[in-house]
mmCIF file of C-alpha atoms in Angstrom:
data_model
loop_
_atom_site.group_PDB
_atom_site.id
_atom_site.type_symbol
_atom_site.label_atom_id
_atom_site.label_comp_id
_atom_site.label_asym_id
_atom_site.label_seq_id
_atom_site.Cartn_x
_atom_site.Cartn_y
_atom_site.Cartn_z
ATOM 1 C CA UNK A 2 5.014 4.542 14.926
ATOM 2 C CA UNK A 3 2.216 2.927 12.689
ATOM 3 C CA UNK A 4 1.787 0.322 15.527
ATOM 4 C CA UNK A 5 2.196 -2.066 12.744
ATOM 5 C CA UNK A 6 5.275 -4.667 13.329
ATOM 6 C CA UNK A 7 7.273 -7.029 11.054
ATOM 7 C CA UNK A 8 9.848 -9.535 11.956
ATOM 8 C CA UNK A 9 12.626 -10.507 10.240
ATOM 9 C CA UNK A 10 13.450 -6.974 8.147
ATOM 10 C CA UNK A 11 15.508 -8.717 6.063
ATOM 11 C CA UNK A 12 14.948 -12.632 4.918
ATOM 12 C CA UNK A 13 17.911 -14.270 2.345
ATOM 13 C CA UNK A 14 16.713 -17.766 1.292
ATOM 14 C CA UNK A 15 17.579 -20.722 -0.730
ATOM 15 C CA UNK A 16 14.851 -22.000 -3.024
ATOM 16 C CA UNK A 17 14.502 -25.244 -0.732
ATOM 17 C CA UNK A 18 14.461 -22.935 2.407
ATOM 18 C CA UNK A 19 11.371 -23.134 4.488
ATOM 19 C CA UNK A 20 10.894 -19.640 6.618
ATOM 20 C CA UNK A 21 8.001 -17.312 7.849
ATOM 21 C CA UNK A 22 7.491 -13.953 7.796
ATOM 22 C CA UNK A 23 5.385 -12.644 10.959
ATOM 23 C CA UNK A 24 3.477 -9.881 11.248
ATOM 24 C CA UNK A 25 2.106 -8.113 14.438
ATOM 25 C CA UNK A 26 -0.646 -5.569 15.119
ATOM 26 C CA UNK A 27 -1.065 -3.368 18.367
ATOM 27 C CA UNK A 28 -4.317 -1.547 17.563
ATOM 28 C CA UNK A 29 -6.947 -3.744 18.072
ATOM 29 C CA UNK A 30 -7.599 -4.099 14.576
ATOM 30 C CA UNK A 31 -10.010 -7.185 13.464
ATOM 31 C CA UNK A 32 -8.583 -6.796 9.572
ATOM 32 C CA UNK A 33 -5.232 -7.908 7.939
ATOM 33 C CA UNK A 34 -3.445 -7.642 5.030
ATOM 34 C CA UNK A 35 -0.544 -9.236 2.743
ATOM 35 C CA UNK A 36 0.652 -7.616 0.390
ATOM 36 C CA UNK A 37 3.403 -8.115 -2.163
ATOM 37 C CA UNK A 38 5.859 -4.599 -3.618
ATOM 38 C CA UNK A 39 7.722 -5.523 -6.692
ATOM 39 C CA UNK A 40 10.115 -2.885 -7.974
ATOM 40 C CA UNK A 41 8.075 -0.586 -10.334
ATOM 41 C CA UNK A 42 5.161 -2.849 -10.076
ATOM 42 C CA UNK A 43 1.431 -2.286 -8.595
ATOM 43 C CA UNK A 44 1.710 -2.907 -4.605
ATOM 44 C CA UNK A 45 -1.023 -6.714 -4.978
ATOM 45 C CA UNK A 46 -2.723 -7.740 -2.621
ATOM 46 C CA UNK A 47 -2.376 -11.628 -1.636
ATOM 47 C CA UNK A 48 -4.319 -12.226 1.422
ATOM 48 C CA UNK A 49 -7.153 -10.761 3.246
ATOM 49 C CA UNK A 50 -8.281 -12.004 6.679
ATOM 50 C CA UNK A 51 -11.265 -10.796 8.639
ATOM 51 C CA UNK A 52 -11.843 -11.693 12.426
ATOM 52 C CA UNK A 53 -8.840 -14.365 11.868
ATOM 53 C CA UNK A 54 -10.769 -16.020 8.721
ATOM 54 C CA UNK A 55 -9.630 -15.603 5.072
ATOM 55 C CA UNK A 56 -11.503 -13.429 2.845
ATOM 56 C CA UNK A 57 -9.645 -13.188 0.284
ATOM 57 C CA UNK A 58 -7.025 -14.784 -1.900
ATOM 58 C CA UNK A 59 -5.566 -13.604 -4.708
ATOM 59 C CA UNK A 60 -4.776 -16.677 -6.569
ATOM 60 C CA UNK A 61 -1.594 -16.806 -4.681
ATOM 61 C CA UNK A 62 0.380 -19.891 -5.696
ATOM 62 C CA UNK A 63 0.595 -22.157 -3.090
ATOM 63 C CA UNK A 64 4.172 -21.790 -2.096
ATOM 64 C CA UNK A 65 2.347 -18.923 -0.157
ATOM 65 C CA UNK A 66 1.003 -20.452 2.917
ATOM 66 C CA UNK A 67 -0.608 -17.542 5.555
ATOM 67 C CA UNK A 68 -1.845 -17.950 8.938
ATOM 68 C CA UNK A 69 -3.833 -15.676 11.253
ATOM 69 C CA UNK A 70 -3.881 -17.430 14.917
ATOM 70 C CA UNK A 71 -5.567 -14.388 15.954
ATOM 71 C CA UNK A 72 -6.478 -10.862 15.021
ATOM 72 C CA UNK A 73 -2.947 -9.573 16.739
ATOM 73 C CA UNK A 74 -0.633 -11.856 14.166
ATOM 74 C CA UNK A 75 -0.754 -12.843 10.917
ATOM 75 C CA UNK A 76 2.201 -15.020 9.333
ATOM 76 C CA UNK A 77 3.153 -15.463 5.989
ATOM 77 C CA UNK A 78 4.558 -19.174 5.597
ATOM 78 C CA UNK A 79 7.181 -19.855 2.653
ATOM 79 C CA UNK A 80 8.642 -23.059 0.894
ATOM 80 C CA UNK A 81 10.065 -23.879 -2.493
ATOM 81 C CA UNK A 82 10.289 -20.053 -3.387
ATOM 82 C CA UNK A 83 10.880 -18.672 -6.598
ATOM 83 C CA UNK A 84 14.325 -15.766 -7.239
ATOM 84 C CA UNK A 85 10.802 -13.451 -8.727
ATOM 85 C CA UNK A 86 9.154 -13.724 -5.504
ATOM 86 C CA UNK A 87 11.699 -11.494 -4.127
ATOM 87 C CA UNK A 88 10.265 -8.358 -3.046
ATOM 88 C CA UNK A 89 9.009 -6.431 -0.537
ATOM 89 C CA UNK A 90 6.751 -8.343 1.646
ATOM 90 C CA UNK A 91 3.915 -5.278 3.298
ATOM 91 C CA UNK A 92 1.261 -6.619 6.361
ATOM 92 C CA UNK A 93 -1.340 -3.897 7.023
ATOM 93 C CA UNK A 94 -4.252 -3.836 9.374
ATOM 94 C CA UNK A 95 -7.446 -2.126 9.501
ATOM 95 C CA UNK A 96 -10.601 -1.829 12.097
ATOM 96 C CA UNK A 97 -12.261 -3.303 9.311
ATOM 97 C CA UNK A 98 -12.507 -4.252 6.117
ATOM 98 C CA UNK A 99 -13.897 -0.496 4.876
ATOM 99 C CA UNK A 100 -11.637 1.535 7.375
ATOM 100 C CA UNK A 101 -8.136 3.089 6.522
ATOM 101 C CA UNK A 102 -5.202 0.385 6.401
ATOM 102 C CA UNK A 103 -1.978 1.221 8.444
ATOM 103 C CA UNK A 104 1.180 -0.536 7.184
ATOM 104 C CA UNK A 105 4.137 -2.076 9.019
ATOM 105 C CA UNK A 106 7.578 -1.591 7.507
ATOM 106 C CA UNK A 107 7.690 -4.367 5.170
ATOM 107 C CA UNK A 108 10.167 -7.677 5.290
ATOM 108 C CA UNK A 109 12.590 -7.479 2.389
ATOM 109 C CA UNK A 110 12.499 -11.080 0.620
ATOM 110 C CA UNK A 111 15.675 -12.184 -1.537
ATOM 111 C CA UNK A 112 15.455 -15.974 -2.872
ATOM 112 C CA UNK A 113 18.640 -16.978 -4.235
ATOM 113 C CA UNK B 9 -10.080 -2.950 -17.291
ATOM 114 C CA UNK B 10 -10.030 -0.882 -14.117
ATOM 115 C CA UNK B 11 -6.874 0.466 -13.254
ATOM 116 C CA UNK B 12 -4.883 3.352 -12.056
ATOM 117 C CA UNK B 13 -2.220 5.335 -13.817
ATOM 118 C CA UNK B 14 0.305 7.599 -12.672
ATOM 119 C CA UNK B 15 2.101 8.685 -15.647
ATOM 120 C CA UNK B 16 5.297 10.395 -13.660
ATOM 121 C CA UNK B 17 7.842 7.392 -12.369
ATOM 122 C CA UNK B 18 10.117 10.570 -10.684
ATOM 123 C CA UNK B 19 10.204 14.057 -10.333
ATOM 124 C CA UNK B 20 12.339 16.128 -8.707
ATOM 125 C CA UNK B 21 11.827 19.749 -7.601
ATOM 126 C CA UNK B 22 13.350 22.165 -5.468
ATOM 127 C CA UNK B 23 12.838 22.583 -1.993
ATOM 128 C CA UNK B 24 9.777 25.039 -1.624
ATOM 129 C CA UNK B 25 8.830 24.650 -4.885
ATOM 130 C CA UNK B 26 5.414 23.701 -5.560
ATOM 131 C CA UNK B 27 4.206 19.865 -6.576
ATOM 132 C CA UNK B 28 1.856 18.331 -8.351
ATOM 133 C CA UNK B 29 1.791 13.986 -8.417
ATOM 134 C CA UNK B 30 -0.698 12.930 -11.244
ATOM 135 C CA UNK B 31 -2.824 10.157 -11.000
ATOM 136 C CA UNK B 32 -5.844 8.655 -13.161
ATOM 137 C CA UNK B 33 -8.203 5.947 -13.282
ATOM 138 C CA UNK B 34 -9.862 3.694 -15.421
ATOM 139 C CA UNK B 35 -13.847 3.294 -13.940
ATOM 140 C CA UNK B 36 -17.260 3.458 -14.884
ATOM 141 C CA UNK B 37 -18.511 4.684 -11.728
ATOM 142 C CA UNK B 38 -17.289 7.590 -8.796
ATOM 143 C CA UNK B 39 -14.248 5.325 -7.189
ATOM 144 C CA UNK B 40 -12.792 5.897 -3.477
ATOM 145 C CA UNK B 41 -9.418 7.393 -4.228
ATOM 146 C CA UNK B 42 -6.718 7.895 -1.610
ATOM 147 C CA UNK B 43 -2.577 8.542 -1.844
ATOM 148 C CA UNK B 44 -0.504 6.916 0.120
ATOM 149 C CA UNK B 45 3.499 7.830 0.907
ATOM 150 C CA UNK B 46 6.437 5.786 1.468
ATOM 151 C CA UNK B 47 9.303 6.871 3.150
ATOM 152 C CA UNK B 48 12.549 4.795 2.593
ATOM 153 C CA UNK B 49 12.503 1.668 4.751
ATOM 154 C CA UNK B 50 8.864 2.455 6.277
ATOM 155 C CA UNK B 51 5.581 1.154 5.286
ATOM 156 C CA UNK B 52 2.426 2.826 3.126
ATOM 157 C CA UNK B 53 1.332 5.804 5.384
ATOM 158 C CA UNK B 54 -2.520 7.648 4.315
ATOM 159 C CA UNK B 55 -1.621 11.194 3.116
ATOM 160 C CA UNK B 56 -5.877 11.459 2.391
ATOM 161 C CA UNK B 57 -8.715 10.353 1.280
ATOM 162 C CA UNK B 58 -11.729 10.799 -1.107
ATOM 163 C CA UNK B 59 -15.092 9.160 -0.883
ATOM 164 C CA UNK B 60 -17.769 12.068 -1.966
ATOM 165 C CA UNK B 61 -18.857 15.803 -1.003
ATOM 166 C CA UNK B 62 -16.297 18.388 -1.634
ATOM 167 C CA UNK B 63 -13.783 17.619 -4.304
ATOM 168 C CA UNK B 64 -10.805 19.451 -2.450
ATOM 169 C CA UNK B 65 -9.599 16.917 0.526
ATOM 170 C CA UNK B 66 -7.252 17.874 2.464
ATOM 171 C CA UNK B 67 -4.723 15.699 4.313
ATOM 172 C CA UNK B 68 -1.732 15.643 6.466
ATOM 173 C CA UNK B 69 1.449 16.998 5.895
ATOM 174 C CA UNK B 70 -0.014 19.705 4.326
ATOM 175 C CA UNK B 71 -1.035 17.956 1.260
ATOM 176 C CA UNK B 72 -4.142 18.157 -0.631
ATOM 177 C CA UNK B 73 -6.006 16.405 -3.587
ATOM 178 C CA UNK B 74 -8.485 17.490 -6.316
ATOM 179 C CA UNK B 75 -10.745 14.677 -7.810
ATOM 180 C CA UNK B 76 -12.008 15.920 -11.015
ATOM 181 C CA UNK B 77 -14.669 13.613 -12.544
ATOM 182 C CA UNK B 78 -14.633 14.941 -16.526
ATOM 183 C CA UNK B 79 -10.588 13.892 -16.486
ATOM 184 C CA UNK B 80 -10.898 10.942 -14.147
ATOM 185 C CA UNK B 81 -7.669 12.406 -12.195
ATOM 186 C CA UNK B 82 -6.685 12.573 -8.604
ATOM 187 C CA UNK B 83 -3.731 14.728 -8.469
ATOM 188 C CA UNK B 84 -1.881 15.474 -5.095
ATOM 189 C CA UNK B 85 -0.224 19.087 -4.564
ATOM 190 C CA UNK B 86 1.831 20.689 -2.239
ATOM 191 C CA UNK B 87 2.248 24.510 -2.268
ATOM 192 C CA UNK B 88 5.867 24.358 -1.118
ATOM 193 C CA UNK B 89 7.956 21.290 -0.642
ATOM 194 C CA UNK B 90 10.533 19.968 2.084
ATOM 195 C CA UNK B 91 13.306 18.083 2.013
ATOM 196 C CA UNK B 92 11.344 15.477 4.349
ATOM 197 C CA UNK B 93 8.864 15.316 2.059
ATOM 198 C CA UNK B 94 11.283 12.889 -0.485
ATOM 199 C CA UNK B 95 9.808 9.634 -1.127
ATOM 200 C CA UNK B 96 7.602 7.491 -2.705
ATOM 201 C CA UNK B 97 3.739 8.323 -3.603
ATOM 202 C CA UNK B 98 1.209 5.702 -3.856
ATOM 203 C CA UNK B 99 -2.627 6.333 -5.503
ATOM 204 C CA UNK B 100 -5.149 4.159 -4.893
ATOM 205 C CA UNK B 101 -8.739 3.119 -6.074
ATOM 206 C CA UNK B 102 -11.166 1.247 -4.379
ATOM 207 C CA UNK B 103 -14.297 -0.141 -6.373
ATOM 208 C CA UNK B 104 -15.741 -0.820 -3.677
ATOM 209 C CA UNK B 105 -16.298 0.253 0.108
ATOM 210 C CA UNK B 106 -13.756 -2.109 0.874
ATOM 211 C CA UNK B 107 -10.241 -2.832 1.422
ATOM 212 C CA UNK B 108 -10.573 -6.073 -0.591
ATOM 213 C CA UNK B 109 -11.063 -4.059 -4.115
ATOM 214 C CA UNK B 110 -8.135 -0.877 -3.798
ATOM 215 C CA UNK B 111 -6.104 -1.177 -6.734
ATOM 216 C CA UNK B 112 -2.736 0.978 -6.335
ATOM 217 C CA UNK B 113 -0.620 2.477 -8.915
ATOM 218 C CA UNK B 114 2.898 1.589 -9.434
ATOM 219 C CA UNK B 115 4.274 5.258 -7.672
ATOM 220 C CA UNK B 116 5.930 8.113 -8.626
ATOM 221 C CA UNK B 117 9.312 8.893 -6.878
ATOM 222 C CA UNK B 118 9.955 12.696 -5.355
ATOM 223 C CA UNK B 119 13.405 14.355 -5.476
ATOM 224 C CA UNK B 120 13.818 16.763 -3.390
ATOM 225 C CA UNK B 121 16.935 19.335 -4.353
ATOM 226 C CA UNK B 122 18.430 21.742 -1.524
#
């Protein structure tokens, strides 16, 4: 249990589809992450928010929308996707921005 | 360029053999290293961590890392492997004391053979 949460598992989408990927942290962390896993690829990092403001952004096209209402949830919003942005789709949390990162399970991303 | 190699994509041993997971960098300066593992289905979880002081870190699962500076390597061994131990390794380098700057490396698969 990494306390870490991602909803759906598994997303199958059209390349007109609009969906979101939600992420959900029970440890009272103030940090989140995106991150994108492409088979035998680097894991990159997308996103970075800190106290529910973005820190960081990793010149993510902007088909690539996230949001971070607060610094439980962080959502990853998605239109017009591309078949190579399927992949696994990682959210991790830390107490901060210099403290270990625990990882949820990952939503698994297939655009048709 | 900074980056991080690990040179193995999969290895498979025997259960309670011994492992070794390679891993090098690419940095002017002492980096933060860590490894990471990924079970099938599951997330990154830390394995360990190196920031400075003694070279031999220890972590969970009864792993444990060396970071030797003269060959810019942070190799992860195990003395004798399980069958639960199958999965995917992740090193890492951070530049920086923060999560912003960790660069990971693309993984090296473990086999594990009854």
């Amino acid at each position: 249990e990494t306390g870490v949460t991602q909803t759906p598992r598994h997303l199958v989408m059209g390349m007109t589809n609009k969906k979101s990927l939600k992420c959900e942290q029970h440890l009272g962390h103030n940090a989140m992450y995106w991150y994108k896993q492409s088979a035998k690829k680097p894991l990159e990092l997308m996103f970075v928010y800190n106290f529910k403001e973005q820190t960081e952004n990793n010149s993510v096209p902007s088909r690539f929308s996230p949001e971070c209402p607060n610094s439980s949830h962080l959502f990853l919003h998605l239109h017009t996707l591309q078949p190579e942005d399927s992949a696994l789709y990682l959210c991790a949390s830390s107490r901060d921005r210099t403290d270990t990162q625990y990882f949820g399970p990952g939503t698994r991303l297939t655009v048709l | 360029a900074q980056s991080v190699t690990q040179p193995d994509i999969h290895i498979t041993v025997s259960e309670g053999a011994s492992l070794e997971l390679r891993c090098n960098y690419s940095y002017g300066a002492t980096p933060y290293l860590f490894w990471y593992v990924q079970s099938p289905g599951q997330g990154l979880q830390l394995l360990l961590k190196y920031f400075s002081g003694d070279t031999l870190v220890q972590g969970i699962k009864g792993f444990e890392a060396e970071f030797k500076r003269s060959q810019s390597s942070f190799n992860l061994r195990k003395p004798s492997v399980h069958w639960s131990d199958a999965a995917e390794y992740f090193c890492a380098v951070a530049y920086s004391y923060n999560n912003n700057d960790m660069r990971f490396g693309a993984g090296t698969r473990l086999t594990v053979k009854p």
